[in-house]
Amino acid sequence: MSRTPAHLRLGVNIDHVATIRNARGGTHPDPVKAALLAAKAGADGITAHLREDRRHIRDEDIATLMAALTVPLNLEMAATQEMLGIALRHRPHAACIVPEKREERTTEGGLDAAGQIDALHPIVDALGKAGVRVSLFIEPDAAQIEAAMRLGAPVVELHTGRYAHLEGSERAEELRRLADAAALAAKNGIEPHAGHGLTFDNVGPVAAIPQIAELNIGHFLIGEAIFGGLESSIREMRRQMDLAR
Ligand code: PXP
């Protein structure tokens, strides 16, 4: 994942290929096949969220991805002992710690790192010692970035869900919060990433924030693949990101 510093990396989240597979059981469509195709289409990395209820990605998907991928795997995980054990067993390139509520449809809101420093500390520490690059999925908020600094996390992923859902001046205000948070993180030696709810229509302004090094995008790309294929949806996202940079 090292190209010129201006290169904005694209992590493709393949969870929803597994959602479709699981709707009927069996093995089709195969998220690992999608991950390999995504890498061929220009994804710099693959992201997969192993949820507590295994509603999309399953344990065996993580093992197969680790064996098959030639690009880095970013494992999204809740801060639990079960997930820590799995991450330490597989040692993916990166682990992004996300808040997880069983009843939510998707990851709603960022991790309250500031309110959970003591609980997160041993998890961030153990992952870091195992050589896994830890990221915290947080709201674009100075208190959360300060918490990431206290925790020694090398990366934060800024939650763009609010930005994606707002409109007009409220969206512009949220974009400013994202830009300020990215600048604050970078100034303090933390690499800012961003993701959630990004589409062809809204990715540009986020991609233009110069400190942001990586975007993680899933649902829209997999949905768009229904109409034009996965390679085409990823290549178009790549093009939109490069245009904005
Ligand atoms: N980043 C994180 C940490 C996430 O939890 C998700 C959703 O799983 C994404 C990025 C991708 O969001 P979306 O599927 O809306 O593109």
XYZ file of C-alpha atoms in Angstrom, residues 25-178:
154
model
C -26.970 -20.153 2.145
C -24.385 -21.943 0.034
C -21.296 -20.343 -1.439
C -22.502 -17.977 -4.175
C -21.586 -15.155 -4.635
C -18.159 -15.752 -3.115
C -16.792 -12.697 -1.242
C -13.236 -13.915 -1.752
C -13.740 -14.011 -5.527
C -15.120 -10.455 -5.252
C -12.076 -9.389 -3.231
C -9.686 -10.738 -5.875
C -11.654 -8.984 -8.615
C -11.671 -5.751 -6.580
C -7.884 -5.881 -6.251
C -7.620 -6.412 -10.022
C -9.867 -3.379 -10.584
C -7.655 -1.119 -8.482
C -8.554 -1.635 -4.828
C -5.488 -1.001 -2.677
C -6.892 -3.134 0.095
C -9.885 -5.207 1.149
C -12.024 -4.521 4.187
C -14.265 -7.050 5.891
C -16.306 -6.749 9.087
C -16.652 -9.921 11.118
C -19.722 -9.108 13.181
C -20.604 -10.801 16.412
C -23.721 -12.290 14.763
C -21.808 -13.265 11.549
C -24.589 -11.733 9.452
C -22.284 -11.284 6.461
C -18.598 -12.200 6.711
C -17.913 -15.465 8.553
C -14.839 -16.843 10.269
C -13.924 -19.051 7.311
C -14.059 -16.016 4.968
C -11.341 -14.341 7.038
C -9.127 -17.434 6.820
C -9.660 -17.707 3.045
C -9.084 -13.972 2.499
C -5.840 -14.106 4.458
C -4.637 -17.005 2.302
C -5.789 -15.627 -1.055
C -5.203 -11.882 -0.965
C -2.141 -10.143 -2.309
C -3.373 -6.745 -1.083
C -3.705 -5.884 2.629
C -6.746 -6.998 4.617
C -8.363 -4.522 6.997
C -10.452 -6.444 9.534
C -13.232 -4.411 11.092
C -13.990 -5.689 14.564
C -15.729 -4.853 17.809
C -13.523 -4.399 20.851
C -14.271 -7.801 22.366
C -12.050 -10.622 23.596
C -13.533 -12.951 20.973
C -12.616 -10.615 18.101
C -9.213 -9.872 19.593
C -8.477 -13.613 19.662
C -9.491 -13.964 16.003
C -7.416 -10.935 14.954
C -4.360 -12.218 16.810
C -4.752 -15.626 15.179
C -4.924 -14.226 11.633
C -2.838 -11.072 12.028
C -4.358 -9.039 9.196
C -2.480 -5.972 7.961
C -4.897 -3.713 9.848
C -7.751 -3.889 12.318
C -10.340 -1.140 12.534
C -12.129 -1.094 15.870
C -15.794 -0.247 15.414
C -18.694 0.089 17.832
C -21.163 -2.726 17.372
C -24.742 -3.077 18.476
C -26.463 -6.311 17.654
C -29.712 -4.677 16.527
C -28.242 -2.006 14.242
C -28.473 -2.332 10.461
C -24.986 -0.932 9.924
C -22.328 0.747 12.070
C -24.267 3.739 13.357
C -22.007 6.413 14.774
C -18.365 6.247 15.696
C -16.583 4.500 18.527
C -16.600 6.448 21.791
C -12.849 6.071 22.263
C -12.768 8.986 24.720
C -15.308 7.269 26.975
C -13.679 3.835 26.836
C -9.961 4.468 27.111
C -9.423 1.846 29.821
C -11.355 -0.869 28.004
C -9.722 -0.144 24.641
C -6.169 0.154 25.898
C -5.340 -3.572 26.229
C -6.961 -4.341 22.855
C -5.128 -1.598 20.956
C -1.934 -2.606 22.731
C -2.222 -6.331 21.978
C -3.000 -5.706 18.304
C -0.124 -3.252 17.958
C 2.317 -5.661 19.581
C 1.195 -8.352 17.111
C 2.080 -6.065 14.206
C -1.530 -5.248 13.294
C -2.048 -1.605 12.322
C -4.841 -0.378 14.570
C -7.444 2.080 13.410
C -10.296 3.552 15.477
C -13.562 4.321 13.677
C -14.528 7.645 15.257
C -16.660 10.712 14.672
C -14.697 13.733 13.392
C -14.305 15.152 16.859
C -11.230 16.562 18.610
C -11.946 14.664 21.857
C -11.970 11.358 19.956
C -8.699 12.155 18.202
C -7.119 13.058 21.521
C -8.303 9.683 22.828
C -6.702 7.964 19.814
C -3.459 9.769 20.665
C -3.649 8.616 24.290
C -4.292 5.075 23.100
C -1.350 5.171 20.706
C -3.486 4.238 17.679
C -1.555 4.900 14.451
C -4.725 5.411 12.380
C -8.215 6.848 12.814
C -11.031 6.266 10.349
C -13.393 9.242 10.320
C -17.064 8.271 10.111
C -18.577 9.945 7.032
C -22.105 8.644 7.658
C -23.449 11.987 8.918
C -21.799 13.822 6.009
C -23.387 11.376 3.567
C -26.867 11.779 4.980
C -26.945 15.556 5.447
C -27.637 18.100 2.743
C -26.831 21.729 1.925
C -25.215 23.876 4.602
C -25.379 21.082 7.182
C -23.368 18.837 4.878
C -20.851 21.642 4.296
C -20.495 22.053 8.064
C -19.926 18.316 8.530
C -17.341 18.384 5.735
C -15.499 21.109 7.661
C -15.538 18.909 10.766
C -14.056 16.060 8.710
